[in-house]
Amino acid sequence: MVKIILNGKEMEVPDGKPLIEFLREVTHVPGFCYTEELEPYGSCRLCLVSTPRGVTTSCTLKPVEGLKVETLTDEVISMRKTALELILSDHYGDCIGPCQDACPAHSDVQGYLALIAMGKYHEAVKLMKEKYILPAVLGRVCPAFCEQACRRNLVDEPLAIRQLKRFAADYDLEHGPWMPEIPPSTGKRIAVIGGGPAGLACAYYLRTMGHEVTIFEAMPELGGMMRYGIPPYRLPRDVLDRDIATVIGTGIEVKTNTALGRDVTLEELREEYDAVFLGVGAWRSRRMGIPGEELEGVMHGIEFLRKVNMGEEVKLGERVIVVGGGNTAMDVARTALRLGAKVTVVYRRSRAEMPANEREVEEAMEEGVEFLFLTNPVRILGDGKVEEVELIKMRLREPDASGRRRPIPIEGSEFRVKADNVILAIGQYCDEDFLKNLGIKAKRGKAVVDEVTLQTNLPGVFAGGDLVLGPSTVIESIATGRKAAIMIDLYLKGKLEKAREVLLEPEKHIEEVLNDEDLYRILFDLRPYNHWKKVTEKDYEGVERKPRAKVELLDPEVRRRNFEEVEPSLTEEQVLEEAKRCMSCGCMEVFRCKLREYATLYNARQDAFEGEGNRFELDESHPFVVLDNNKCVLCGQCVRFTHEVAGEGVVDYMFRGFKTMISPPLGGTLGDAEGLFIGEMIDICPVGAITEKLPFVKPGPWKTTPVKTVCNGCSFACEMNIEVYDGILVRASSVEKSWNGHLCDVCRFARPWAEDLVQPLLNGKPVSWEEAKKFIAEREYALILTPELTNEEISFFKEFAQKRGISIGSTVEGELSTATLEDIRKAKRVLLKADPEKYPLLKLLLRDKVIVGEDYDVAILEGPAEPLEAPTLILHEGVNAAGLIRAGITGIPESKAYVVVGRTEKELKGDVLILPAGVWAAKEGTVTNALGMELKVRKALEGYSPLGLFS
Ligand code: SF4
Ligand code: SF4
Ligand code: SF4
Ligand code: FES
């Protein structure tokens, strides 16, 4: 041991080992290329630390007495950031799909589409609700920013993401909606003013953090613009009600008909509650400022929609002029049409500039709404009430500095049209005076908030939705509501200011972020590093063309006469097919990638260094592994592992300098490579350059949870993780510092831990569970156990057989090992009579040993066998053969009938009932491996147990 001074503190550290090993136990040191198992390599230049002799890589530094080391000086941070930016400058991939980036809430579109493709609709909704509420509403009214960005646009047509969302959300509502678990109350109380999308989202996410929330809503019902603005032919009220009920059902108190300023004051709320969220929307309509605006028959879009949607009588004449080109104008026009009027929309720019959704415009046209583009009202004429509107033709100027083409009137082009009503839908804003009276700063019709925290000038008062954004879409409002909830939570914990600093300059707060769960979570939630490939249609030439799923809208002639929902849902068949069109653009390792994690922490940019970039072809030739050199950081770990640890030499470096890449030797492909530890490189690779092809319709990715258990692939029972996501067994992964070190390809790709018989077999034929139970209850049989059972299950069956006087045996024969792991590690000369293909770990255990026929230190035999004089490892088929031998249950007893628990190839005479032993991943208990180690098996999911059939 030597004493060093680490970040100002004296510490004892082991000498002889690279300093990084100790540093990583106590603090953060990034790095891609160092691993304890191999000699330091020093290629990535990320593990830099500061010493009196300068900044150096800590993986190549051995501690010496009195060494002073600093790990997070400004210089070190800046040099690490530069190293990251150099790596990123030649890194070609999509961290997340462009769809996720385009969604204002950054929901995991790719992830939920993959769940939908598997028919897992509740799970899809659960994933959506990590980022937004009201999926059934959004599945109808969202303009689908994600679809506009969808990469499939470069192939044929974008995915029908909105419709897929709608199907999953409707399914979820109909089959008992997924509801979040609410943690115990924090005792903090928050007042949410406004029950529109922003307020509901803020309330929901605060509830999911355990806070007590009360929503104050001025109107008789919740929903805001969704209820009082959006017409029911776009958003049926029962859908809105049921979606809102899933929000309120989390335990939110609601006070309707309670207006701020009228029924409660902000002072009272600030006094009574720990924080306040303002989401009162933008309900003021813009005026045109033209003569005649005060005439009877002139209305404002929002007021008109509110009245109709509240069921108030609105008298319209025969001819209605709607002024505006946004979604409100479309809602007004189509609503007026349904009330029996002849409607003309007047818009001052051309159709291409219309801010309304293309879909809305098309549907309005189909229904018979007329449009006058490049036209603007000059005045409204009439004797007390509207009779005529004078319009003027407009032309568009060249784009100005802001890129917008301004419309200008064409002199002398005025003309008049007859009209009974004019409805102005030219924009809304929030009531600035109202805000100012509350003491809240407002500007240009919006509340002024801190852009990062959404806090207003009043401490503890936050704002979101239209109040902050101006008139916005439901999803944009929901996104601000969720963000405000996160910020309010931080405020209540006294961390708001720190969070703000972290979000602005994460690299200056690395230590704090890594030591504070909240700061870490919000940084990766709100500001994760991402980049995207620059692609064109050419890049997708090879992708199969497949038309987008479509629905037929209600007949325009019929729908224009009622308020029935215009758009039907896709069928389930269409949904499952459509979800398969997703190209899963985002990186499969996005949740585990070290490069992305470091780039987020160090605020690294991809474009900091301009230069030529490599473009490599993907190697997808292996059935389970993909090698993508575009994402390789040349850390060398895979190369060194496969050569020095696995002894397989599956990949090597190819070419030199800038063109260096990783490839199987001699220009081969991974598909030709032979090895038993090829998959291990997936876990070893710190980025998404080596990934697994998962056996699902779509591979996610999803953020999995590792459950540490043991593999049932062979009698070594290697320690492993089963990575689970919401009941899906996603993949196997290595456990850091496990006794076995690495996982073989049998565990990874054959997935023995994920499989079981699906039903009982009687004499080789599937039978029902009832028949199986009847057999057990009525027949005389011998019970045969297989090594697929845990020690606890073996004890249960042993006791059961004893009590019932049933003979018991197992598919295992032979003796236990006498060799320990230590014996094998120490041995130099080994007698080997077992097949490494069947027991792949042997390959790692026998590295640098000599295989001999005599004078051996240990013997390794395949069971059934007797131990030899030297320590002997006896390998049996199945994971818990040793457990059965230890329990004294071996061999097949004589009987006329058998009940076997687990899978077997053994030929048994008489009637044979084989029962599933239960999916390995659903087991809890212990097993004894061939080396005599007792190892813990842990449940990664709930499942069937064979014990129930015998109780
Ligand atoms: S390897 Fe990492 S940095 Fe690269 S695309 Fe994947 S997630 Fe992003
Ligand atoms: S193809 Fe799928 S992952 Fe890619 S952008 Fe479209 S929806 Fe997103
Ligand atoms: S492919 Fe190999 S060299 Fe490249 S980043 Fe992954 S482990 Fe490192
Ligand atoms: S240079 Fe030390 S970990 Fe890469």
mmCIF file of C-alpha atoms and ligand atoms in Angstrom, residues 88 91-96 529-532 586-597 599 628 630-633 685-689 691, ligand 1:
data_model
loop_
_atom_site.group_PDB
_atom_site.id
_atom_site.type_symbol
_atom_site.label_atom_id
_atom_site.label_comp_id
_atom_site.label_asym_id
_atom_site.label_seq_id
_atom_site.Cartn_x
_atom_site.Cartn_y
_atom_site.Cartn_z
ATOM 1 C CA LEU A 88 -17.819 11.985 -31.633
ATOM 2 C CA HIS A 91 -19.155 8.683 -34.920
ATOM 3 C CA TYR A 92 -22.044 7.945 -37.211
ATOM 4 C CA GLY A 93 -25.352 6.775 -35.757
ATOM 5 C CA ASP A 94 -28.700 7.760 -34.317
ATOM 6 C CA CYS A 95 -28.757 7.700 -30.534
ATOM 7 C CA ILE A 96 -32.557 7.964 -30.550
ATOM 8 C CA TYR A 529 -26.753 13.915 -25.481
ATOM 9 C CA ASN A 530 -28.059 12.750 -28.861
ATOM 10 C CA HIS A 531 -26.966 12.902 -32.450
ATOM 11 C CA TRP A 532 -28.413 11.722 -35.713
ATOM 12 C CA GLY A 586 -32.400 4.642 -32.660
ATOM 13 C CA CYS A 587 -29.335 2.869 -31.310
ATOM 14 C CA MET A 588 -29.890 -0.481 -29.605
ATOM 15 C CA GLU A 589 -27.453 0.446 -26.842
ATOM 16 C CA VAL A 590 -28.814 3.893 -26.115
ATOM 17 C CA PHE A 591 -29.553 2.981 -22.498
ATOM 18 C CA ARG A 592 -26.141 1.441 -21.833
ATOM 19 C CA CYS A 593 -23.843 3.484 -24.071
ATOM 20 C CA LYS A 594 -20.935 4.998 -22.170
ATOM 21 C CA LEU A 595 -20.178 7.478 -24.929
ATOM 22 C CA ARG A 596 -23.646 8.991 -24.677
ATOM 23 C CA GLU A 597 -23.447 9.047 -20.899
ATOM 24 C CA ALA A 599 -21.136 13.187 -23.681
ATOM 25 C CA ASP A 628 -21.351 -1.462 -36.686
ATOM 26 C CA ASN A 630 -19.610 3.553 -37.534
ATOM 27 C CA LYS A 631 -20.096 3.550 -33.791
ATOM 28 C CA CYS A 632 -16.804 1.942 -32.813
ATOM 29 C CA VAL A 633 -14.577 4.061 -30.578
ATOM 30 C CA CYS A 685 -18.246 -2.987 -26.119
ATOM 31 C CA PRO A 686 -18.846 0.286 -24.229
ATOM 32 C CA VAL A 687 -20.935 1.732 -27.072
ATOM 33 C CA GLY A 688 -23.419 0.483 -29.637
ATOM 34 C CA ALA A 689 -20.844 -0.901 -32.086
ATOM 35 C CA THR A 691 -25.155 -5.251 -30.516
HETATM 36 S S1 SF4 B 1 -23.268 4.173 -29.701
HETATM 37 FE FE1 SF4 B 1 -23.908 5.625 -28.132
HETATM 38 S S2 SF4 B 1 -23.375 7.606 -28.906
HETATM 39 FE FE2 SF4 B 1 -23.371 6.172 -30.610
HETATM 40 S S3 SF4 B 1 -25.423 6.267 -31.526
HETATM 41 FE FE3 SF4 B 1 -25.441 4.649 -29.976
HETATM 42 S S4 SF4 B 1 -26.151 5.660 -28.128
HETATM 43 FE FE4 SF4 B 1 -25.504 7.280 -29.505
#
